């Protein structure tokens, strides 16, 4: 059978996260701080809108770009980040931010183009660059900088020769955010070397100390940036599979040309839910954000108490502590913790070399489970 598979399919490794969790799923009484998915259900108003659309029989395709009223709602929503996009030709509704990432790679990357990917990195960028025929160029960010991307990091990695730069702040897997000054530094590099930017801002609404700034709002950046966002994280709507891309008409148009053949349109029921999410669910989003913030403070202080150095991540729902003293190898630590105490964390190396020696911990899990998991880690360390 294998001979029928394409070289690309054969060469695509399973996701490091999945591989780890397949083991965890076989075990009893596991507490998983591994998945990057809210533990909340979607806000009730969004679910009702989905049900209502089904009752009315709204089960057809929508326009390729997504329903016009949804694109208008998205345009209104992103104004809070000073992002101004025309619903006609600067917004594309996609099947999750995941589809938007894939479309942008295919619309912008030619075979042999280098795409700079800051690491530790969300696991989809490198494979989607490869699917488009491009060459992923890892850019190491550093724990000493709390994993914010610096001008020197780009320089050192040779990103000057890249065509495209991927950004993801607030970051998965580290929880790092970028200040406006930090982004200005990156924007300077981008302009100097004429790069195009793919900015994944799916965690924009999950910031705990200050407001999100998009690199696209910095001078000169709008015309060279595509922004990804979606409903999975802020609205706890992962299963609805709905996201969007914002960008210059030429690029959004090119992405739509690929989208119309590969997806036709994003899920219709989800689009009705998303309109309601934007219009009626700000309070629900804020409530979830506050709950994440309480958990965030708790896990950071517990890890530091236990001697697992954990910087104060200010966004998304991840922290990225170091392995405890005596444990250099994150994979060995995660494996031993899973076997001994049935706590599942993701080894940092899954997200690139600069994640080695760290662990990704998701706090999109109830407070009781977080407390129990940290107690188990404490007893593991004592032994
Ligand atoms: N980008 C990042 C950084 C993510 O963490 C995720 C989800 N894990 C996605 C994109 C994909 O989100 P969606 O459900 O909208 O496809």
mmCIF file of C-alpha atoms in Angstrom, residues 15-21 31-38 119-125 147 168 170-176 200 202-203 233 238 299-300 303 308-311 313 315-324 328-335 337-338 343-352 354-365 370 373-374 377:
data_model
loop_
_atom_site.group_PDB
_atom_site.id
_atom_site.type_symbol
_atom_site.label_atom_id
_atom_site.label_comp_id
_atom_site.label_asym_id
_atom_site.label_seq_id
_atom_site.Cartn_x
_atom_site.Cartn_y
_atom_site.Cartn_z
ATOM 1 C CA UNK A 15 2.386 15.520 15.239
ATOM 2 C CA UNK A 16 4.606 15.247 18.321
ATOM 3 C CA UNK A 17 1.666 16.230 20.485
ATOM 4 C CA UNK A 18 -0.617 13.497 19.138
ATOM 5 C CA UNK A 19 2.065 10.848 19.494
ATOM 6 C CA UNK A 20 2.425 11.665 23.174
ATOM 7 C CA UNK A 21 -1.285 11.728 23.853
ATOM 8 C CA UNK A 31 -4.600 14.517 34.124
ATOM 9 C CA UNK A 32 -3.780 16.094 30.814
ATOM 10 C CA UNK A 33 -2.394 19.607 30.663
ATOM 11 C CA UNK A 34 -1.516 18.891 27.094
ATOM 12 C CA UNK A 35 -4.267 19.956 24.770
ATOM 13 C CA UNK A 36 -4.488 23.459 23.338
ATOM 14 C CA UNK A 37 -8.235 23.615 23.597
ATOM 15 C CA UNK A 38 -10.583 25.500 25.946
ATOM 16 C CA UNK A 119 10.703 28.744 17.448
ATOM 17 C CA UNK A 120 9.393 27.399 19.758
ATOM 18 C CA UNK A 121 6.580 27.357 17.220
ATOM 19 C CA UNK A 122 3.025 26.172 16.829
ATOM 20 C CA UNK A 123 3.252 22.843 15.038
ATOM 21 C CA UNK A 124 1.393 23.683 11.786
ATOM 22 C CA UNK A 125 3.657 26.269 10.205
ATOM 23 C CA UNK A 147 10.662 34.019 23.966
ATOM 24 C CA UNK A 168 2.391 34.082 16.476
ATOM 25 C CA UNK A 170 0.327 35.710 21.940
ATOM 26 C CA UNK A 171 2.311 32.545 21.371
ATOM 27 C CA UNK A 172 1.558 28.873 21.328
ATOM 28 C CA UNK A 173 3.488 27.117 22.971
ATOM 29 C CA UNK A 174 5.177 29.673 25.269
ATOM 30 C CA UNK A 175 2.416 32.155 26.160
ATOM 31 C CA UNK A 176 4.836 34.946 25.155
ATOM 32 C CA UNK A 200 -1.309 34.396 13.567
ATOM 33 C CA UNK A 202 -5.726 33.640 17.179
ATOM 34 C CA UNK A 203 -4.949 34.337 20.861
ATOM 35 C CA UNK A 233 -9.814 30.042 21.305
ATOM 36 C CA UNK A 238 -12.914 24.760 18.269
ATOM 37 C CA UNK A 299 0.294 27.629 37.745
ATOM 38 C CA UNK A 300 3.133 30.136 37.367
ATOM 39 C CA UNK A 303 5.915 25.929 39.112
ATOM 40 C CA UNK A 308 10.662 24.701 37.740
ATOM 41 C CA UNK A 309 11.627 28.114 36.450
ATOM 42 C CA UNK A 310 8.533 29.574 34.782
ATOM 43 C CA UNK A 311 8.524 33.043 33.250
ATOM 44 C CA UNK A 313 3.588 34.282 30.279
ATOM 45 C CA UNK A 315 -1.059 35.553 26.779
ATOM 46 C CA UNK A 316 -2.843 32.521 25.280
ATOM 47 C CA UNK A 317 -3.400 29.677 27.762
ATOM 48 C CA UNK A 318 0.058 28.171 28.037
ATOM 49 C CA UNK A 319 3.021 28.429 30.338
ATOM 50 C CA UNK A 320 6.430 27.082 29.417
ATOM 51 C CA UNK A 321 8.365 26.106 32.547
ATOM 52 C CA UNK A 322 11.877 24.685 32.523
ATOM 53 C CA UNK A 323 12.504 21.107 33.503
ATOM 54 C CA UNK A 324 13.451 20.918 37.190
ATOM 55 C CA UNK A 328 17.860 18.283 31.196
ATOM 56 C CA UNK A 329 15.813 16.188 28.823
ATOM 57 C CA UNK A 330 12.220 17.410 28.480
ATOM 58 C CA UNK A 331 11.087 14.255 26.722
ATOM 59 C CA UNK A 332 12.489 11.995 29.438
ATOM 60 C CA UNK A 333 10.911 14.184 32.123
ATOM 61 C CA UNK A 334 7.488 14.213 30.451
ATOM 62 C CA UNK A 335 7.672 10.462 29.913
ATOM 63 C CA UNK A 337 5.968 12.125 34.887
ATOM 64 C CA UNK A 338 3.336 10.429 32.763
ATOM 65 C CA UNK A 343 0.257 13.842 34.398
ATOM 66 C CA UNK A 344 0.581 14.632 30.699
ATOM 67 C CA UNK A 345 2.600 17.683 29.629
ATOM 68 C CA UNK A 346 4.079 18.277 26.178
ATOM 69 C CA UNK A 347 7.896 18.153 25.844
ATOM 70 C CA UNK A 348 9.165 21.530 24.618
ATOM 71 C CA UNK A 349 11.270 20.014 21.822
ATOM 72 C CA UNK A 350 8.074 19.181 19.931
ATOM 73 C CA UNK A 351 7.967 22.907 19.110
ATOM 74 C CA UNK A 352 11.553 23.183 17.866
ATOM 75 C CA UNK A 354 14.839 26.136 21.250
ATOM 76 C CA UNK A 355 12.040 24.493 23.244
ATOM 77 C CA UNK A 356 14.357 21.760 24.539
ATOM 78 C CA UNK A 357 14.554 21.613 28.318
ATOM 79 C CA UNK A 358 11.060 23.114 28.649
ATOM 80 C CA UNK A 359 7.530 21.791 28.897
ATOM 81 C CA UNK A 360 4.323 23.178 27.474
ATOM 82 C CA UNK A 361 1.566 23.300 30.037
ATOM 83 C CA UNK A 362 -1.942 24.261 28.996
ATOM 84 C CA UNK A 363 -4.108 25.810 31.693
ATOM 85 C CA UNK A 364 -7.278 25.469 29.650
ATOM 86 C CA UNK A 365 -8.249 22.926 32.289
ATOM 87 C CA UNK A 370 -4.665 22.032 37.782
ATOM 88 C CA UNK A 373 -1.732 17.983 38.641
ATOM 89 C CA UNK A 374 0.621 20.369 40.423
ATOM 90 C CA UNK A 377 4.241 16.995 40.082
#
